[in-house]
PDB file of C-alpha atoms in Angstrom:
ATOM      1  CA  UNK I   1     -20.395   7.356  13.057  1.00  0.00           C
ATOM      2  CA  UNK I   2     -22.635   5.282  12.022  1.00  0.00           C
ATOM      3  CA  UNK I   3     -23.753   1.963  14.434  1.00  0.00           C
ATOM      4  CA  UNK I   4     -23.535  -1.190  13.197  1.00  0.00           C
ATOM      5  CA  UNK I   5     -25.162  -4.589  14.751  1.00  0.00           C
ATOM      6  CA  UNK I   6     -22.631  -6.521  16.614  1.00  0.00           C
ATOM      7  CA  UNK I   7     -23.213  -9.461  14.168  1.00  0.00           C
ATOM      8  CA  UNK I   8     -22.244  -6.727  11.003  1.00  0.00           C
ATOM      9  CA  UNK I   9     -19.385  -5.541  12.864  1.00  0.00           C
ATOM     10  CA  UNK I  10     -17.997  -9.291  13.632  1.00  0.00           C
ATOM     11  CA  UNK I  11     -18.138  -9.907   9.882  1.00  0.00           C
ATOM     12  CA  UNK I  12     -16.361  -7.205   8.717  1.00  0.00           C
ATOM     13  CA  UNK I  13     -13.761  -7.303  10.835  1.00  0.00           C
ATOM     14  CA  UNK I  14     -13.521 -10.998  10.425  1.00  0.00           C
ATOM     15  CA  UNK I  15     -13.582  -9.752   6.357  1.00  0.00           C
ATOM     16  CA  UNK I  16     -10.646  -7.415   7.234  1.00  0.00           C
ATOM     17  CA  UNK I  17      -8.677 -10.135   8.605  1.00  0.00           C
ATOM     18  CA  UNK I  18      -9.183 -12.782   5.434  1.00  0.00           C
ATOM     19  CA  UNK I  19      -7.638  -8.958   3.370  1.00  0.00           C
ATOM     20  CA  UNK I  20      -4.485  -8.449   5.167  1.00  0.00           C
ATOM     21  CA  UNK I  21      -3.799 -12.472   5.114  1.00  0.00           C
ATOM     22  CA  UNK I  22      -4.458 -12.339   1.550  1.00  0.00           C
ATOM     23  CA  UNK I  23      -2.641  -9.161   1.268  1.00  0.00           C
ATOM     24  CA  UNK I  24       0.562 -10.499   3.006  1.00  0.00           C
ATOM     25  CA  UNK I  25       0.303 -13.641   1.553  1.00  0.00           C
ATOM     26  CA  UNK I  26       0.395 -11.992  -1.885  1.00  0.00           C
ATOM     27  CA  UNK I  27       3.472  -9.371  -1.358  1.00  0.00           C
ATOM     28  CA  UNK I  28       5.586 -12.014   0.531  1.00  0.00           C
ATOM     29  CA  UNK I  29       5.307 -14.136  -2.707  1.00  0.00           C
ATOM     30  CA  UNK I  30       5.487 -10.888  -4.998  1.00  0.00           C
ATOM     31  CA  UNK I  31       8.734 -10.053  -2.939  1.00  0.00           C
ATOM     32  CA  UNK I  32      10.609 -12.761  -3.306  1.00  0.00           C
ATOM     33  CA  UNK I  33       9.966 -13.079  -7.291  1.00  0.00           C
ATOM     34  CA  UNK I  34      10.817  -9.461  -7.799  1.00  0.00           C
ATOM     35  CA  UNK I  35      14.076  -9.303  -5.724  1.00  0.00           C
ATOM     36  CA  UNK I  36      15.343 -12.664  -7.316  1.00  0.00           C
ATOM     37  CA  UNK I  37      14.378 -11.477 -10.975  1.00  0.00           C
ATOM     38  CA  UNK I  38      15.586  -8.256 -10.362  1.00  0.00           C
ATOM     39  CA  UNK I  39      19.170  -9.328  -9.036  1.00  0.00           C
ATOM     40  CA  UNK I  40      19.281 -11.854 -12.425  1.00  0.00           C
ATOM     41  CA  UNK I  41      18.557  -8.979 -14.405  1.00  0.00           C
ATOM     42  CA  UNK I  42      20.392  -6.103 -12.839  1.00  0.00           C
ATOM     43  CA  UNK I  43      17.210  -4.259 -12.570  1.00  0.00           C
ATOM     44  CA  UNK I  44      16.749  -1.522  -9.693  1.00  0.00           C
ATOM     45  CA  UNK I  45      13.344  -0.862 -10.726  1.00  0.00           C
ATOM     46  CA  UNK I  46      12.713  -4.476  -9.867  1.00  0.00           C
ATOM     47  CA  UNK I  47      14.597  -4.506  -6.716  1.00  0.00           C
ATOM     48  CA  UNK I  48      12.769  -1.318  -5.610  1.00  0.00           C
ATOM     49  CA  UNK I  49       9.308  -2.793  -6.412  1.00  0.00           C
ATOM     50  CA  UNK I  50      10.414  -5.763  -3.692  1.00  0.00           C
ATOM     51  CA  UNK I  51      11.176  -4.271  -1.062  1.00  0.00           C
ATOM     52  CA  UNK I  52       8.242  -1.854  -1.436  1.00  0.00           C
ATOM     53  CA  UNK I  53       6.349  -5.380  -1.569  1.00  0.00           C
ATOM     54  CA  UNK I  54       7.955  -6.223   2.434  1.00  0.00           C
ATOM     55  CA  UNK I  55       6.571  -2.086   3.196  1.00  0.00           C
ATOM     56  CA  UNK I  56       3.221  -3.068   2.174  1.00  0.00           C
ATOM     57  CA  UNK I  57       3.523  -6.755   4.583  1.00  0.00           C
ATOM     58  CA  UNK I  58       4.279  -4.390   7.339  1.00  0.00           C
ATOM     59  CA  UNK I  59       1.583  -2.039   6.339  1.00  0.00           C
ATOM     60  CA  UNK I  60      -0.976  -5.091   6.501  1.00  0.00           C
ATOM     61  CA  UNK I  61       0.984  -6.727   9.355  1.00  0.00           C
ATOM     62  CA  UNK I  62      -0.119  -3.345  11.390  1.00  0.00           C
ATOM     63  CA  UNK I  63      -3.754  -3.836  10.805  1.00  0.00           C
ATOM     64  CA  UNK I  64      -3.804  -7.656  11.409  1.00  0.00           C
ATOM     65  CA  UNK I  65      -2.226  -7.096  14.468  1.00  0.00           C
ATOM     66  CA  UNK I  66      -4.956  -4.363  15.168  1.00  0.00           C
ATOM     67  CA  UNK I  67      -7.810  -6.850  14.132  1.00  0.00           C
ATOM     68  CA  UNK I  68      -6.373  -9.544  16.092  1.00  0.00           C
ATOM     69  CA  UNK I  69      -7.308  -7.751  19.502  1.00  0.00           C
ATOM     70  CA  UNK I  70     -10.578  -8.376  21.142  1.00  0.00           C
ATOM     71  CA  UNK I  71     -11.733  -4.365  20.934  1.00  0.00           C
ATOM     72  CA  UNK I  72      -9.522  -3.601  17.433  1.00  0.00           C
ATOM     73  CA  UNK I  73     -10.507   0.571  18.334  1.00  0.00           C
ATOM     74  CA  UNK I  74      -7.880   0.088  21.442  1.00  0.00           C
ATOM     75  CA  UNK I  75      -4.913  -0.239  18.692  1.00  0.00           C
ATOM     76  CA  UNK I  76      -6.202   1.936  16.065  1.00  0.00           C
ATOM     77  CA  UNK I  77      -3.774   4.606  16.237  1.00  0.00           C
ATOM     78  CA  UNK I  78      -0.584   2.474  17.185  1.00  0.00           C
ATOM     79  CA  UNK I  79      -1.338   0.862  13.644  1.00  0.00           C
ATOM     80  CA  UNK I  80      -1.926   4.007  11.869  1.00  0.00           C
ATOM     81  CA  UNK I  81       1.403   5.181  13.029  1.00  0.00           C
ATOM     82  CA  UNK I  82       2.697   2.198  11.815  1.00  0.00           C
ATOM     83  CA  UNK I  83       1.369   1.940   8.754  1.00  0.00           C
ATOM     84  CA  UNK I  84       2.253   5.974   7.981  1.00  0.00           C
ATOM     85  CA  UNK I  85       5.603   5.480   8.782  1.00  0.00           C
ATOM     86  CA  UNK I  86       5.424   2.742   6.118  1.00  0.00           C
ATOM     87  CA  UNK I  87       4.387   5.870   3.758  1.00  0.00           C
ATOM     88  CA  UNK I  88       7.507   7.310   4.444  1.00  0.00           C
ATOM     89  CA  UNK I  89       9.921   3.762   3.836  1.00  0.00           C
ATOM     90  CA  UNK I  90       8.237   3.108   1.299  1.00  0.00           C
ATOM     91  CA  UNK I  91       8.679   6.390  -0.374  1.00  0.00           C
ATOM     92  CA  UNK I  92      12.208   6.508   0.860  1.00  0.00           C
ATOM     93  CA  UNK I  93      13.029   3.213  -0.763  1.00  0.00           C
ATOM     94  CA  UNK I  94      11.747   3.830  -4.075  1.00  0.00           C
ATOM     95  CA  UNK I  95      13.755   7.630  -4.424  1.00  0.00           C
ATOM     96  CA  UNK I  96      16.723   6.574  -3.275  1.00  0.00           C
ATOM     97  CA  UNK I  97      16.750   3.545  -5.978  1.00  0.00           C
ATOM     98  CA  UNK I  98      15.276   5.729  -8.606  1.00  0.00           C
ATOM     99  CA  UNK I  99      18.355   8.327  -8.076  1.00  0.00           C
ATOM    100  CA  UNK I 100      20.668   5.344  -7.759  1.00  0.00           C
ATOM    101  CA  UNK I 101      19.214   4.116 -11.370  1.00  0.00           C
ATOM    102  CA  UNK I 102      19.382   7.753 -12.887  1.00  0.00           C
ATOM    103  CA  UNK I 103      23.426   8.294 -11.278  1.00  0.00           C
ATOM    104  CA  UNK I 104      24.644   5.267 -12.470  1.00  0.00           C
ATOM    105  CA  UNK I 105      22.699   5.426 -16.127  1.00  0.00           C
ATOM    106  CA  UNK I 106      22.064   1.361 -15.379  1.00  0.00           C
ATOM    107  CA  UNK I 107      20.490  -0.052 -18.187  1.00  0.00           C
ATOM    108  CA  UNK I 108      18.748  -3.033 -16.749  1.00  0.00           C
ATOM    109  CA  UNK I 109      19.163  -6.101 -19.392  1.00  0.00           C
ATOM    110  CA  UNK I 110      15.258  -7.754 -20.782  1.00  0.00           C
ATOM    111  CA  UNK I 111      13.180  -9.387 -17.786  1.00  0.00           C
ATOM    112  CA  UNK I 112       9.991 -11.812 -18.797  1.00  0.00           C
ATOM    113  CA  UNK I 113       9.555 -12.639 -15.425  1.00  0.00           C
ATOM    114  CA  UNK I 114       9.420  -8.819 -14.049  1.00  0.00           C
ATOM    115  CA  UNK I 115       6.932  -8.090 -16.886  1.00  0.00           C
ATOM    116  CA  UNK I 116       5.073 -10.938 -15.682  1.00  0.00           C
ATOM    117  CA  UNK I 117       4.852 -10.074 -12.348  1.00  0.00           C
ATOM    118  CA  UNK I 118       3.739  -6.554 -12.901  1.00  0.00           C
ATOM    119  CA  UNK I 119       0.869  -8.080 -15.334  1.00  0.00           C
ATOM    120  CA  UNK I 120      -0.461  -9.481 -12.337  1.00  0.00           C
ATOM    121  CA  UNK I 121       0.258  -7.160  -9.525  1.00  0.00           C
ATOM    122  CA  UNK I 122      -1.870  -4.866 -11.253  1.00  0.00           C
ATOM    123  CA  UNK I 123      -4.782  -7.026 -11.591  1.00  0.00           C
ATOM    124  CA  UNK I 124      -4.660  -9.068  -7.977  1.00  0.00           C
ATOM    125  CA  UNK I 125      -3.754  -5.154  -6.521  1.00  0.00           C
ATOM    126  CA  UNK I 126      -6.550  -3.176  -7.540  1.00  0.00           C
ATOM    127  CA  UNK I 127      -9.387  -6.114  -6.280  1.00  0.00           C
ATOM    128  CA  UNK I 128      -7.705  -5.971  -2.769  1.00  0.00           C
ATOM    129  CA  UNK I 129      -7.301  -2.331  -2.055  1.00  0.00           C
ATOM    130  CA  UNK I 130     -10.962  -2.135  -3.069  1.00  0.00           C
ATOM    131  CA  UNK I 131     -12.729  -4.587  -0.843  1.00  0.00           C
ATOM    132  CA  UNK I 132     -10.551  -3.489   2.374  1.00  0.00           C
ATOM    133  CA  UNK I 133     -11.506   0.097   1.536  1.00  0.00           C
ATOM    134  CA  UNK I 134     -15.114  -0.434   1.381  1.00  0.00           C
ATOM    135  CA  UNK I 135     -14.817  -2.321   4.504  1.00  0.00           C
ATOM    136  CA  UNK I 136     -12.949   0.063   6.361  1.00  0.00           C
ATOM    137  CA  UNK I 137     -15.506   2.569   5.798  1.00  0.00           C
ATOM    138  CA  UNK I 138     -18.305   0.955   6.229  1.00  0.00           C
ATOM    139  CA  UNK I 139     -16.833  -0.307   9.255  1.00  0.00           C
ATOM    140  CA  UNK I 140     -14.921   3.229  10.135  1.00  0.00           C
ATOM    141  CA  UNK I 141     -11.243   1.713  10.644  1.00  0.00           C
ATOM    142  CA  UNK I 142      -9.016   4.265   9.656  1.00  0.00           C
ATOM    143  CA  UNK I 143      -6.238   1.930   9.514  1.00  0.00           C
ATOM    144  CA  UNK I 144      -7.732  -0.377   7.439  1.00  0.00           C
ATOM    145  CA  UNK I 145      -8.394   2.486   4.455  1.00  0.00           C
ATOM    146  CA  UNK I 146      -4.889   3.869   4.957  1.00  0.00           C
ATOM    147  CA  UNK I 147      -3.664   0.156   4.372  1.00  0.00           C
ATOM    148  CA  UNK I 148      -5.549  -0.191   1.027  1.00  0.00           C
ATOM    149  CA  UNK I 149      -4.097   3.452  -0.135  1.00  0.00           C
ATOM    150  CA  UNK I 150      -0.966   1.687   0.897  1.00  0.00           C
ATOM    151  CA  UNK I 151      -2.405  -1.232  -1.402  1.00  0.00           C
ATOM    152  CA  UNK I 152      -3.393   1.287  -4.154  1.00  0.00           C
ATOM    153  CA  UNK I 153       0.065   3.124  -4.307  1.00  0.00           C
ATOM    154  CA  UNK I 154       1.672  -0.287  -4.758  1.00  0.00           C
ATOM    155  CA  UNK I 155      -0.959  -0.578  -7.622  1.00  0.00           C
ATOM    156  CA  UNK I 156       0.564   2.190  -9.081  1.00  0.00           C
ATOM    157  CA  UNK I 157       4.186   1.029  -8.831  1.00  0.00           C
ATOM    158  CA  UNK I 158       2.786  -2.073 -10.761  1.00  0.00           C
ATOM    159  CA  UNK I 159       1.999  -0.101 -13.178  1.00  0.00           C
ATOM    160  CA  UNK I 160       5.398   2.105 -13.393  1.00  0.00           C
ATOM    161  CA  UNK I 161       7.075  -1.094 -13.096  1.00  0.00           C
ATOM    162  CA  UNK I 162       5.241  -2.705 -16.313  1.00  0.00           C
ATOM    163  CA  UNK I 163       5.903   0.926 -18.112  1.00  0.00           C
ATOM    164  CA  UNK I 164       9.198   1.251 -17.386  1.00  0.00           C
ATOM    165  CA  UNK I 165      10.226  -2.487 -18.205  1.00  0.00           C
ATOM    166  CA  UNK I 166       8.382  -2.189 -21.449  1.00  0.00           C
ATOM    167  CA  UNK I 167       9.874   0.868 -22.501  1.00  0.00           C
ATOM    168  CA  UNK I 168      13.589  -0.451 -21.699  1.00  0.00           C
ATOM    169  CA  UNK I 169      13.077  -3.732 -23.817  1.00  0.00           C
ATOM    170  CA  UNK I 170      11.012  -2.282 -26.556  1.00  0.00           C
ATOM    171  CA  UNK I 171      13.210   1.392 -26.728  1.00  0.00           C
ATOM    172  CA  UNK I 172      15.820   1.864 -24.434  1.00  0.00           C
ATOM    173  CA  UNK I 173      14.357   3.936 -22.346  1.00  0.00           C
ATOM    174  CA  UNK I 174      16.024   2.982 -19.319  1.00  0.00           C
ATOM    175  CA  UNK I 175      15.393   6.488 -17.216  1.00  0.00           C
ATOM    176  CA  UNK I 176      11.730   6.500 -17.814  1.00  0.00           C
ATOM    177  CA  UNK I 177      10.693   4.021 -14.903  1.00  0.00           C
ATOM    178  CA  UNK I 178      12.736   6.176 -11.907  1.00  0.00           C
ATOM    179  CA  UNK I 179      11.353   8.925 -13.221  1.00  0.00           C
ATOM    180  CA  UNK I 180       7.780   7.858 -12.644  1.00  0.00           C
ATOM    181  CA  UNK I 181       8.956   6.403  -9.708  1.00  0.00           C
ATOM    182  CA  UNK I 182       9.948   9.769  -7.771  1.00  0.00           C
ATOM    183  CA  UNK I 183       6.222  10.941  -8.859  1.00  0.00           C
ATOM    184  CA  UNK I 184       4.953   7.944  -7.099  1.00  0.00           C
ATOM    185  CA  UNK I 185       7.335   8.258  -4.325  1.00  0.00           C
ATOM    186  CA  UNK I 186       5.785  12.111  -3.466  1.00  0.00           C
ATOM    187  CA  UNK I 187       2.198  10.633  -3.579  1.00  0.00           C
ATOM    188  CA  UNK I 188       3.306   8.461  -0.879  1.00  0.00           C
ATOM    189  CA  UNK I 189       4.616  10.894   1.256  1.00  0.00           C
ATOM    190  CA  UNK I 190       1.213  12.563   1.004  1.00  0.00           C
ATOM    191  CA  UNK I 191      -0.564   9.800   2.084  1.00  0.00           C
ATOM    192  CA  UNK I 192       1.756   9.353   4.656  1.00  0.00           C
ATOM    193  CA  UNK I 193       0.823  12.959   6.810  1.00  0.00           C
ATOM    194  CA  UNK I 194      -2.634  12.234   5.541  1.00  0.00           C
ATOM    195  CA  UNK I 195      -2.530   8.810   7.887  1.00  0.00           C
ATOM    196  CA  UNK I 196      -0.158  10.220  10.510  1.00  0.00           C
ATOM    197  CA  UNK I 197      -2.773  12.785  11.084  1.00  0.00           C
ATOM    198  CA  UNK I 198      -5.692  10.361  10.846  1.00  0.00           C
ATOM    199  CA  UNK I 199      -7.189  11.840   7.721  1.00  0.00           C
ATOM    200  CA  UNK I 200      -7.460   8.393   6.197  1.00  0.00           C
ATOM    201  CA  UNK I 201     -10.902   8.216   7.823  1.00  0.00           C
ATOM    202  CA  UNK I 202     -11.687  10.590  10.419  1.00  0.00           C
ATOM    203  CA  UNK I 203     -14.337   9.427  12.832  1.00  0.00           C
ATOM    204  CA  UNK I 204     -12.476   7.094  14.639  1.00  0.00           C
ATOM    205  CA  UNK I 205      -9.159   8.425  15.181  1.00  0.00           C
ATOM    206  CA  UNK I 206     -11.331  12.009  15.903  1.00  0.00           C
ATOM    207  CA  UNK I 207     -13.125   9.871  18.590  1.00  0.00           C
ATOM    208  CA  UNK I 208      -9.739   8.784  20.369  1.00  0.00           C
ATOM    209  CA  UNK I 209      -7.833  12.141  20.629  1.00  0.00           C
ATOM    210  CA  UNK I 210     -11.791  13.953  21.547  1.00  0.00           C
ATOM    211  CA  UNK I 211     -11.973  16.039  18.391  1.00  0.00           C
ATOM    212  CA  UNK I 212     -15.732  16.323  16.610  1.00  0.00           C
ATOM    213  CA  UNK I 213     -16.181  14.378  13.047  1.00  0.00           C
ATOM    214  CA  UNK I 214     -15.444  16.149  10.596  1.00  0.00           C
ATOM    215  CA  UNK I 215     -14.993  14.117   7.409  1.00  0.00           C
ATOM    216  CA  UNK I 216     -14.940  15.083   3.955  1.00  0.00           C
ATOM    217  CA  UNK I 217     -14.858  12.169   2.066  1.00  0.00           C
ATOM    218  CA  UNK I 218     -17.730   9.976   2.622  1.00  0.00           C
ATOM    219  CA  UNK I 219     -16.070   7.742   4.926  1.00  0.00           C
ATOM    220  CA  UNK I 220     -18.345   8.640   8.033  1.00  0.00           C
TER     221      UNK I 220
END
């Protein structure tokens, strides 16, 4: 791993910490809108996209919690844990809604304010999983670049959110969003093991449990 001078290393884990507030900030807010709108409108796709907004505060909850101790390496892999597990719920969540949407054949009725929302979920998303990922590398947190592929994957629900909304209004399409969903849902489960076994980014969780560096993906 790279060394970094203590002043580099304060910043960007002072940088990490402005992320996660900004990041739980944003999904609180996101959560409430999308469970409210999505009760109104009888929409499960909505519904599923808030509570996989409270995953992702728990996801960046983990690594502000992490960041928040004098030596953040000392928590790393209690908050990787955490945040894989929140792989798994979220993934969870989302199937089990999108086979509750597909068993029922719910037709969700028009929602502005769900279109909205996913509008600008997926461009506030994208900028935050970004910066905390090039952070996290450069300052090798594996937790912190599982939490933006956490960030990312709720990027992508943005976008199956806005698809699938779009599609019901404008066609009737109401099985095309939970359908997209479960595709999401299996990418998340992915990136859960991937975390769980500290493949997010290698070097430090390989320097806790002893094992030699050996990263693949330029995070090193």
């Amino acid at each position: 791993m790279t060394s970094l001078a203590t002043g580099r290393r304060a910043l960007l884990e002072r940088r990490i910490r402005w992320i996660v507030a900004a990041t739980i900030a944003y999904n609180v807010v996101e959560a409430g809108v999308a469970l409210a709108a999505g009760r109104i409108a009888s929409s499960s796709a909505l519904v599923g996209f808030g509570l996989d907004s409270v995953v992702e505060v728990l996801s960046a909850a983990a690594v502000a919690w992490q960041f928040s101790a004098p030596d953040p390496h000392t928590r790393e892999r209690a908050a990787i844990r955490t945040i894989a597990l929140s792989f798994f719920g979220l993934a969870a969540f989302v199937t089990v809604d999108a086979v509750r949407t597909v068993v029922a054949a719910a037709e969700p009725e028009h929602s502005t304010v769900g279109i909205v929302l996913a509008v600008v979920s997926l461009a506030v998303m994208p900028i935050l999983s970004w910066v905390e990922r090039r952070t996290g590398r450069e300052l090798g947190s594996a937790s912190a670049v599982a939490d933006s592929r956490q960030t990312l994957i709720c990027t992508y629900l943005s976008a199956v959110l806005l698809v699938g909304l779009v599609l019901n209004s404008a066609l009737g399409w109401w099985w095309a969003d939970p359908v997209a969903a479960v595709v999401i849902a299996g990418f998340a489960v992915r990136e859960g093991i991937e975390a769980w076994k500290g493949e997010a980014c290698c070097t430090p969780v390989s320097r806790l449990v002893g094992d030699e560096p050996h990263c693949t993906d330029g995070c090193c």
